[in-house]
Amino acid sequence: MCIRDSQRTVYNPWNFTRTIRVDNQPFNPYEQKDVDEFLIYLLDHLERELKSTAQEKLIRDTFKLTFANEVICKDCPHRSETLEENLSVILNVKNKRTIYESLSAYVQSDILEGDNAYYCERCDRKVTAHKRQNIKTLPNTLLIVLKRFEFNYETMMKAKVNDY
């Protein structure tokens, strides 16, 4: 039953969490985890449970997206592309007003130059290059994780990003 269709204002996930096991131990709902860590763990768990069933590829078919890690040389005509699969996109929200700004920053390229120049194997030398990550293929359902915490090295703890 959905919360919106009930008289309840909250849902107690206790019975649900008791069905999940981590390293053959019951899941501890009192241990703090990031939501994306829990979600990926849950999807991995569901994928294992669906193995050898008619729905074996359900999680991948629903959520899998492909990233293209690209390096585009400026000094020569060469480019490199490495594909990577994932189940979610993690967007930085610090100093971003909208999800569009976060997405734009996500695909913005970095320039590799000087001491940090890219070694082009075809040219056998270091060259100035643009490095970026793009989304090559989208899933049926896109999971976007908003990176709302960052590690504070002064306090050695995670701190919530509260820009806007």
Tab-separated table of C-alpha atoms in Angstrom:
chain	number	residue	atom	x	y	z
A	1	MET	CA	0.000	0.000	0.000
A	2	CYS	CA	1.283	3.478	-0.844
A	3	ILE	CA	1.497	6.107	1.867
A	4	ARG	CA	-0.502	8.513	-0.297
A	5	ASP	CA	-3.434	6.037	-0.310
A	6	SER	CA	-3.383	5.408	3.434
A	7	GLN	CA	-4.100	7.294	6.628
A	8	ARG	CA	-0.461	6.884	7.707
A	9	THR	CA	2.023	9.711	7.374
A	10	VAL	CA	5.062	7.427	7.568
A	11	TYR	CA	5.984	3.894	6.658
A	12	ASN	CA	7.848	1.674	9.105
A	13	PRO	CA	10.352	-0.326	7.017
A	14	TRP	CA	11.200	-2.788	9.820
A	15	ASN	CA	9.618	-5.869	8.185
A	16	PHE	CA	11.179	-4.963	4.859
A	17	THR	CA	14.689	-4.558	6.295
A	18	ARG	CA	14.444	-7.892	8.108
A	19	THR	CA	14.301	-9.658	4.732
A	20	ILE	CA	17.619	-8.159	3.586
A	21	ARG	CA	20.914	-9.770	4.507
A	22	VAL	CA	24.439	-8.329	4.290
A	23	ASP	CA	27.250	-10.902	4.292
A	24	ASN	CA	24.732	-13.476	5.518
A	25	GLN	CA	23.817	-11.251	8.478
A	26	PRO	CA	20.512	-9.391	8.905
A	27	PHE	CA	20.596	-5.848	7.595
A	28	ASN	CA	21.092	-3.334	10.407
A	29	PRO	CA	18.633	-0.463	9.856
A	30	TYR	CA	20.299	1.525	12.648
A	31	GLU	CA	23.649	1.705	10.859
A	32	GLN	CA	23.873	4.959	8.924
A	33	LYS	CA	24.363	4.584	5.195
A	34	ASP	CA	24.095	6.965	2.289
A	35	VAL	CA	20.875	6.465	0.360
A	36	ASP	CA	22.771	5.665	-2.843
A	37	GLU	CA	24.867	3.018	-1.046
A	38	PHE	CA	21.692	1.393	0.235
A	39	LEU	CA	19.969	1.626	-3.139
A	40	ILE	CA	22.878	0.023	-5.010
A	41	TYR	CA	23.133	-2.669	-2.335
A	42	LEU	CA	19.381	-3.312	-2.599
A	43	LEU	CA	19.493	-3.509	-6.401
A	44	ASP	CA	22.489	-5.885	-6.238
A	45	HIS	CA	20.565	-7.997	-3.714
A	46	LEU	CA	17.488	-8.087	-5.964
A	47	GLU	CA	19.649	-8.976	-8.957
A	48	ARG	CA	21.135	-11.944	-7.067
A	49	GLU	CA	17.661	-13.089	-6.005
A	50	LEU	CA	16.395	-12.904	-9.600
A	51	LYS	CA	19.221	-15.039	-11.018
A	52	SER	CA	17.975	-18.102	-12.881
A	53	THR	CA	14.456	-16.687	-13.111
A	54	ALA	CA	12.530	-15.244	-16.036
A	55	GLN	CA	13.206	-11.789	-14.569
A	56	GLU	CA	16.985	-12.293	-14.327
A	57	LYS	CA	17.809	-9.148	-16.332
A	58	LEU	CA	15.101	-6.922	-14.835
A	59	ILE	CA	17.415	-4.638	-12.816
A	60	ARG	CA	19.928	-4.130	-15.643
A	61	ASP	CA	17.193	-3.707	-18.255
A	62	THR	CA	15.467	-1.098	-16.094
A	63	PHE	CA	18.332	0.937	-14.617
A	64	LYS	CA	21.571	0.284	-16.565
A	65	LEU	CA	23.126	3.275	-18.269
A	66	THR	CA	26.410	3.512	-20.116
A	67	PHE	CA	28.946	6.266	-19.600
A	68	ALA	CA	31.577	7.218	-22.156
A	69	ASN	CA	34.831	8.433	-20.613
A	70	GLU	CA	36.381	10.446	-23.419
A	71	VAL	CA	39.765	12.029	-23.926
A	72	ILE	CA	39.923	14.300	-26.965
A	73	CYS	CA	43.381	15.487	-27.960
A	74	LYS	CA	43.715	19.142	-28.984
A	75	ASP	CA	47.219	18.838	-30.442
A	76	CYS	CA	46.501	15.813	-32.629
A	77	PRO	CA	43.433	14.193	-34.259
A	78	HIS	CA	43.243	11.268	-31.792
A	79	ARG	CA	40.614	10.471	-29.223
A	80	SER	CA	40.038	7.746	-26.665
A	81	GLU	CA	36.748	6.382	-25.361
A	82	THR	CA	36.204	3.927	-22.520
A	83	LEU	CA	32.694	2.662	-21.783
A	84	GLU	CA	31.474	2.061	-18.235
A	85	GLU	CA	28.135	0.740	-16.999
A	86	ASN	CA	26.374	1.935	-13.881
A	87	LEU	CA	22.933	2.019	-12.306
A	88	SER	CA	22.828	5.706	-11.350
A	89	VAL	CA	24.201	9.147	-12.104
A	90	ILE	CA	25.736	10.961	-9.134
A	91	LEU	CA	25.366	14.729	-9.449
A	92	ASN	CA	27.163	17.359	-7.421
A	93	VAL	CA	24.716	19.945	-6.045
A	94	LYS	CA	27.193	22.253	-4.326
A	95	ASN	CA	26.804	25.801	-5.713
A	96	LYS	CA	24.154	24.573	-8.157
A	97	ARG	CA	20.666	26.106	-8.202
A	98	THR	CA	19.011	23.500	-10.456
A	99	ILE	CA	19.433	19.933	-11.594
A	100	TYR	CA	20.166	21.350	-15.060
A	101	GLU	CA	23.219	23.157	-13.657
A	102	SER	CA	24.343	19.915	-12.006
A	103	LEU	CA	23.926	17.967	-15.249
A	104	SER	CA	25.774	20.644	-17.213
A	105	ALA	CA	28.674	20.529	-14.741
A	106	TYR	CA	28.652	16.723	-14.931
A	107	VAL	CA	29.397	16.662	-18.657
A	108	GLN	CA	31.758	19.665	-18.639
A	109	SER	CA	35.233	18.749	-19.792
A	110	ASP	CA	38.486	19.219	-17.898
A	111	ILE	CA	41.572	20.387	-19.741
A	112	LEU	CA	44.651	18.212	-19.305
A	113	GLU	CA	47.732	20.315	-19.947
A	114	GLY	CA	51.213	21.126	-18.637
A	115	ASP	CA	52.320	18.666	-15.942
A	116	ASN	CA	48.877	17.070	-16.144
A	117	ALA	CA	48.920	16.657	-19.962
A	118	TYR	CA	47.549	13.473	-21.503
A	119	TYR	CA	49.983	10.898	-22.877
A	120	CYS	CA	48.759	10.062	-26.378
A	121	GLU	CA	49.902	6.523	-27.202
A	122	ARG	CA	49.496	7.058	-30.942
A	123	CYS	CA	51.667	10.186	-30.959
A	124	ASP	CA	53.984	8.777	-28.285
A	125	ARG	CA	54.036	12.117	-26.442
A	126	LYS	CA	52.132	14.245	-23.963
A	127	VAL	CA	49.470	16.471	-25.499
A	128	THR	CA	46.863	18.952	-24.321
A	129	ALA	CA	43.475	17.232	-24.210
A	130	HIS	CA	39.893	17.548	-23.032
A	131	LYS	CA	38.663	14.852	-20.639
A	132	ARG	CA	34.942	14.395	-20.063
A	133	GLN	CA	32.309	11.884	-19.115
A	134	ASN	CA	29.084	11.678	-21.099
A	135	ILE	CA	26.032	9.508	-20.829
A	136	LYS	CA	26.167	7.238	-23.888
A	137	THR	CA	22.941	5.273	-23.364
A	138	LEU	CA	20.045	6.056	-21.056
A	139	PRO	CA	18.074	3.457	-19.106
A	140	ASN	CA	14.310	3.061	-19.037
A	141	THR	CA	14.377	4.545	-15.526
A	142	LEU	CA	17.141	7.011	-14.684
A	143	LEU	CA	18.311	7.048	-11.069
A	144	ILE	CA	19.820	10.403	-10.127
A	145	VAL	CA	21.675	10.621	-6.834
A	146	LEU	CA	22.190	14.130	-5.533
A	147	LYS	CA	25.572	14.399	-3.825
A	148	ARG	CA	24.423	16.385	-0.806
A	149	PHE	CA	27.301	15.508	1.504
A	150	GLU	CA	31.016	16.038	1.275
A	151	PHE	CA	33.864	14.977	3.508
A	152	ASN	CA	35.198	17.714	5.795
A	153	TYR	CA	38.924	17.074	6.376
A	154	GLU	CA	39.011	19.468	9.358
A	155	THR	CA	36.350	17.590	11.319
A	156	MET	CA	36.999	14.236	9.590
A	157	MET	CA	33.224	13.845	9.143
A	158	LYS	CA	30.693	14.142	6.361
A	159	ALA	CA	29.056	17.566	6.152
A	160	LYS	CA	25.775	18.353	4.466
A	161	VAL	CA	25.912	20.791	1.544
A	162	ASN	CA	23.478	23.621	2.297
A	163	ASP	CA	24.085	26.143	-0.450
A	164	TYR	CA	20.487	26.842	-1.490
